[in-house]
Protein backbone atom coordinates (compact mmCIF):
# COMPACT_ATOMS: atom_id res chain seq x y z
CA UNK A 1 0.00 0.00 0.00
CA UNK A 2 1.19 3.51 -0.73
CA UNK A 3 1.58 5.91 2.15
CA UNK A 4 -1.18 8.48 2.59
CA UNK A 5 -0.57 12.11 3.48
CA UNK A 6 -2.87 14.58 5.17
CA UNK A 7 -5.09 15.11 2.12
CA UNK A 8 -5.67 11.37 1.60
CA UNK A 9 -6.29 10.79 5.31
CA UNK A 10 -8.91 13.55 5.40
CA UNK A 11 -10.63 12.20 2.25
CA UNK A 12 -10.75 8.73 3.84
CA UNK A 13 -12.21 10.10 7.09
CA UNK A 14 -14.80 12.17 5.20
CA UNK A 15 -15.85 9.10 3.23
CA UNK A 16 -16.25 7.14 6.47
CA UNK A 17 -18.14 10.04 8.05
CA UNK A 18 -20.61 10.20 5.15
CA UNK A 19 -21.40 6.50 5.57
CA UNK A 20 -22.42 7.10 9.18
CA UNK A 21 -25.36 9.30 8.10
CA UNK A 22 -27.66 6.30 8.36
CA UNK A 23 -26.33 5.01 11.69
CA UNK A 24 -28.58 7.19 13.86
CA UNK A 25 -25.82 8.64 16.01
CA UNK A 26 -27.28 11.24 18.36
CA UNK A 27 -23.99 12.95 19.15
CA UNK A 28 -20.46 13.13 17.81
CA UNK A 29 -18.21 10.22 18.70
CA UNK A 30 -14.66 10.95 19.85
CA UNK A 31 -12.14 9.20 17.61
CA UNK A 32 -8.62 9.25 19.13
CA UNK A 33 -5.86 8.99 16.53
CA UNK A 34 -2.42 7.50 17.25
CA UNK A 35 0.69 6.56 15.29
CA UNK A 36 1.70 7.90 11.92
CA UNK A 37 -1.80 9.28 11.25
CA UNK A 38 -1.53 11.49 14.35
CA UNK A 39 1.96 12.60 13.31
CA UNK A 40 0.66 13.51 9.84
CA UNK A 41 -2.74 15.07 10.61
CA UNK A 42 -2.04 16.79 13.92
CA UNK A 43 1.64 17.61 13.75
CA UNK A 44 2.40 17.98 10.03
CA UNK A 45 4.73 15.07 9.36
CA UNK A 46 5.18 14.42 5.66
CA UNK A 47 6.15 10.74 5.96
CA UNK A 48 2.66 9.39 5.29
CA UNK A 49 1.02 6.27 6.66
CA UNK A 50 -0.92 3.28 5.40
CA UNK A 51 -3.36 3.07 8.30
CA UNK A 52 -5.19 5.08 10.90
CA UNK A 53 -4.63 3.65 14.36
CA UNK A 54 -7.61 4.91 16.34
CA UNK A 55 -9.43 4.27 19.59
CA UNK A 56 -13.10 4.94 20.33
CA UNK A 57 -14.96 4.68 23.62
CA UNK A 58 -18.08 3.48 21.82
CA UNK A 59 -17.46 -0.19 21.00
CA UNK A 60 -20.41 -0.34 18.60
CA UNK A 61 -19.04 2.51 16.50
CA UNK A 62 -15.54 1.02 16.62
CA UNK A 63 -16.86 -2.31 15.33
CA UNK A 64 -18.76 -0.52 12.55
CA UNK A 65 -15.55 1.33 11.60
CA UNK A 66 -13.62 -1.95 11.45
CA UNK A 67 -16.30 -3.55 9.26
CA UNK A 68 -16.57 -0.52 7.00
CA UNK A 69 -12.97 0.65 6.68
CA UNK A 70 -10.69 -2.06 8.08
CA UNK A 71 -7.93 -3.74 6.14
CA UNK A 72 -9.05 -5.30 2.84
CA UNK A 73 -12.48 -3.61 2.86
CA UNK A 74 -13.79 -1.88 -0.25
CA UNK A 75 -13.31 1.52 1.39
CA UNK A 76 -9.71 0.70 2.29
CA UNK A 77 -9.02 -0.42 -1.26
CA UNK A 78 -10.61 2.73 -2.66
CA UNK A 79 -8.46 5.06 -0.52
CA UNK A 80 -5.36 2.86 -0.15
CA UNK A 81 -5.54 3.30 3.61
CA UNK A 82 -7.36 1.43 6.34
CA UNK A 83 -8.70 1.84 9.86
CA UNK A 84 -7.05 -0.20 12.59
CA UNK A 85 -8.09 -0.22 16.26
CA UNK A 86 -5.35 1.11 18.52
CA UNK A 87 -4.58 -1.29 21.34
CA UNK A 88 -4.00 1.18 24.16
CA UNK A 89 -3.58 -1.63 26.68
CA UNK A 90 -0.14 -2.50 25.26
CA UNK A 91 1.04 1.09 24.71
CA UNK A 92 3.23 2.91 27.14
CA UNK A 93 0.68 5.59 27.93
CA UNK A 94 -1.00 6.63 31.15
CA UNK A 95 -4.59 5.41 31.22
CA UNK A 96 -6.93 7.33 31.16
CA UNK A 97 -4.94 10.56 31.41
CA UNK A 98 -3.75 10.42 27.80
CA UNK A 99 -7.31 11.22 26.70
CA UNK A 100 -7.41 14.52 28.56
CA UNK A 101 -4.02 15.44 27.04
CA UNK A 102 -5.20 14.75 23.48
CA UNK A 103 -5.77 17.65 21.11
CA UNK A 104 -8.80 18.28 18.92
CA UNK A 105 -7.99 18.25 15.21
CA UNK A 106 -9.99 18.55 11.99
CA UNK A 107 -12.46 20.89 13.70
CA UNK A 108 -15.67 21.22 11.74
CA UNK A 109 -14.56 18.81 9.00
CA UNK A 110 -16.63 15.79 10.07
CA UNK A 111 -20.29 15.48 11.02
CA UNK A 112 -20.25 12.35 13.17
CA UNK A 113 -16.76 12.34 14.71
CA UNK A 114 -14.68 14.61 16.88
CA UNK A 115 -11.14 13.68 15.92
CA UNK A 116 -8.58 13.87 18.71
CA UNK A 117 -4.85 13.29 18.28
CA UNK A 118 -2.86 11.90 21.14
CA UNK A 119 -0.62 14.61 22.66
CA UNK A 120 3.02 14.94 21.54
CA UNK A 121 4.55 13.43 24.66
CA UNK A 122 2.07 10.54 24.72
CA UNK A 123 2.61 9.94 21.00
CA UNK A 124 6.34 9.60 21.64
CA UNK A 125 5.74 7.20 24.53
CA UNK A 126 3.32 5.11 22.46
CA UNK A 127 6.15 4.46 19.99
CA UNK A 128 8.69 3.10 22.50
CA UNK A 129 7.36 -0.46 22.66
CA UNK A 130 8.06 -1.17 18.99
CA UNK A 131 10.57 1.60 18.19
CA UNK A 132 11.12 0.74 14.53
CA UNK A 133 12.41 3.08 11.80
CA UNK A 134 9.04 4.80 11.33
CA UNK A 135 8.71 5.30 15.08
CA UNK A 136 12.18 6.85 15.25
CA UNK A 137 11.31 9.07 12.30
CA UNK A 138 8.12 10.29 14.02
CA UNK A 139 9.96 10.95 17.28
CA UNK A 140 12.74 12.80 15.44
CA UNK A 141 10.13 14.90 13.61
CA UNK A 142 8.30 15.80 16.83
CA UNK A 143 11.55 16.65 18.62
CA UNK A 144 12.80 18.86 15.78
CA UNK A 145 9.57 20.53 14.65
CA UNK A 146 7.52 20.86 17.85
CA UNK A 147 8.23 21.94 21.37
CA UNK A 148 8.10 18.72 23.31
CA UNK A 149 8.14 19.25 27.07
CA UNK A 150 10.91 16.89 28.19
CA UNK A 151 9.87 17.28 31.83
CA UNK A 152 6.36 16.10 30.98
CA UNK A 153 7.75 13.34 28.78
CA UNK A 154 9.83 12.01 31.68
CA UNK A 155 7.00 12.38 34.21
CA UNK A 156 4.51 10.61 31.93
CA UNK A 157 7.06 7.86 31.26
CA UNK A 158 7.65 7.24 34.97
CA UNK A 159 3.94 6.82 35.64
CA UNK A 160 3.13 4.76 32.52
CA UNK A 161 6.18 2.55 33.13
CA UNK A 162 4.48 1.26 36.29
CA UNK A 163 1.65 -0.19 34.21
CA UNK A 164 3.79 -1.57 31.39
CA UNK A 165 3.77 -5.36 31.20
CA UNK A 166 6.79 -5.73 28.90
CA UNK A 167 10.49 -5.98 29.70
CA UNK A 168 11.36 -2.87 31.73
CA UNK A 169 15.16 -2.86 31.21
CA UNK A 170 14.72 -2.86 27.41
CA UNK A 171 12.05 -0.17 27.64
CA UNK A 172 14.24 1.98 29.92
CA UNK A 173 17.19 1.62 27.54
CA UNK A 174 15.01 2.66 24.59
CA UNK A 175 13.64 5.64 26.50
CA UNK A 176 17.17 6.73 27.40
CA UNK A 177 18.21 6.48 23.74
CA UNK A 178 15.27 8.73 22.84
CA UNK A 179 16.14 11.21 25.60
CA UNK A 180 19.79 11.37 24.58
CA UNK A 181 19.48 11.30 20.78
CA UNK A 182 16.45 13.51 20.33
CA UNK A 183 16.48 15.81 23.34
CA UNK A 184 20.14 15.94 24.43
CA UNK A 185 19.13 14.72 27.88
CA UNK A 186 21.41 12.55 29.98
CA UNK A 187 20.21 8.97 30.60
CA UNK A 188 18.07 8.31 33.66
CA UNK A 189 18.15 5.43 36.12
CA UNK A 190 14.97 3.58 36.95
CA UNK A 191 14.28 1.14 39.75
PDB file of N, CA and C in Angstrom, residues 27 37 48 52 62-63 67 69 78 99-100 116 131 155 172 179 181 187:
ATOM      1  N   UNK A  27     -25.030  11.961  18.842  1.00  0.00           N
ATOM      2  CA  UNK A  27     -23.993  12.950  19.148  1.00  0.00           C
ATOM      3  C   UNK A  27     -22.691  12.514  18.477  1.00  0.00           C
ATOM      4  N   UNK A  37      -0.679   8.403  11.619  1.00  0.00           N
ATOM      5  CA  UNK A  37      -1.796   9.278  11.255  1.00  0.00           C
ATOM      6  C   UNK A  37      -1.830  10.509  12.146  1.00  0.00           C
ATOM      7  N   UNK A  48       3.788  10.182   5.747  1.00  0.00           N
ATOM      8  CA  UNK A  48       2.657   9.388   5.291  1.00  0.00           C
ATOM      9  C   UNK A  48       2.475   8.120   6.110  1.00  0.00           C
ATOM     10  N   UNK A  52      -4.827   4.167   9.825  1.00  0.00           N
ATOM     11  CA  UNK A  52      -5.186   5.083  10.901  1.00  0.00           C
ATOM     12  C   UNK A  52      -5.410   4.224  12.133  1.00  0.00           C
ATOM     13  N   UNK A  62     -16.847   1.570  16.987  1.00  0.00           N
ATOM     14  CA  UNK A  62     -15.539   1.017  16.620  1.00  0.00           C
ATOM     15  C   UNK A  62     -15.701  -0.225  15.752  1.00  0.00           C
ATOM     16  N   UNK A  63     -16.618  -1.103  16.114  1.00  0.00           N
ATOM     17  CA  UNK A  63     -16.863  -2.314  15.327  1.00  0.00           C
ATOM     18  C   UNK A  63     -17.361  -1.950  13.932  1.00  0.00           C
ATOM     19  N   UNK A  67     -15.587  -2.862  10.342  1.00  0.00           N
ATOM     20  CA  UNK A  67     -16.299  -3.548   9.261  1.00  0.00           C
ATOM     21  C   UNK A  67     -16.330  -2.715   7.980  1.00  0.00           C
ATOM     22  N   UNK A  69     -14.210   0.070   7.198  1.00  0.00           N
ATOM     23  CA  UNK A  69     -12.966   0.649   6.684  1.00  0.00           C
ATOM     24  C   UNK A  69     -11.706  -0.078   7.140  1.00  0.00           C
ATOM     25  N   UNK A  78     -10.329   1.497  -1.931  1.00  0.00           N
ATOM     26  CA  UNK A  78     -10.607   2.734  -2.663  1.00  0.00           C
ATOM     27  C   UNK A  78      -9.611   3.833  -2.297  1.00  0.00           C
ATOM     28  N   UNK A  99      -6.142  10.651  27.395  1.00  0.00           N
ATOM     29  CA  UNK A  99      -7.312  11.216  26.697  1.00  0.00           C
ATOM     30  C   UNK A  99      -7.461  12.704  26.969  1.00  0.00           C
ATOM     31  N   UNK A 100      -7.264  13.095  28.215  1.00  0.00           N
ATOM     32  CA  UNK A 100      -7.407  14.525  28.559  1.00  0.00           C
ATOM     33  C   UNK A 100      -6.262  15.353  27.985  1.00  0.00           C
ATOM     34  N   UNK A 116      -9.551  13.463  17.704  1.00  0.00           N
ATOM     35  CA  UNK A 116      -8.578  13.874  18.710  1.00  0.00           C
ATOM     36  C   UNK A 116      -7.262  13.159  18.411  1.00  0.00           C
ATOM     37  N   UNK A 131       9.411   0.771  18.516  1.00  0.00           N
ATOM     38  CA  UNK A 131      10.572   1.605  18.192  1.00  0.00           C
ATOM     39  C   UNK A 131      11.290   1.162  16.908  1.00  0.00           C
ATOM     40  N   UNK A 155       8.019  12.641  33.178  1.00  0.00           N
ATOM     41  CA  UNK A 155       7.002  12.384  34.208  1.00  0.00           C
ATOM     42  C   UNK A 155       5.969  11.377  33.721  1.00  0.00           C
ATOM     43  N   UNK A 172      13.451   0.884  29.338  1.00  0.00           N
ATOM     44  CA  UNK A 172      14.241   1.976  29.924  1.00  0.00           C
ATOM     45  C   UNK A 172      15.404   2.350  29.015  1.00  0.00           C
ATOM     46  N   UNK A 179      15.776   9.993  24.849  1.00  0.00           N
ATOM     47  CA  UNK A 179      16.136  11.211  25.598  1.00  0.00           C
ATOM     48  C   UNK A 179      17.462  11.787  25.109  1.00  0.00           C
ATOM     49  N   UNK A 181      19.364  10.997  22.198  1.00  0.00           N
ATOM     50  CA  UNK A 181      19.480  11.302  20.775  1.00  0.00           C
ATOM     51  C   UNK A 181      18.604  12.447  20.313  1.00  0.00           C
ATOM     52  N   UNK A 187      20.997  10.156  30.251  1.00  0.00           N
ATOM     53  CA  UNK A 187      20.207   8.968  30.604  1.00  0.00           C
ATOM     54  C   UNK A 187      19.771   8.994  32.056  1.00  0.00           C
TER      55      UNK A 187
END
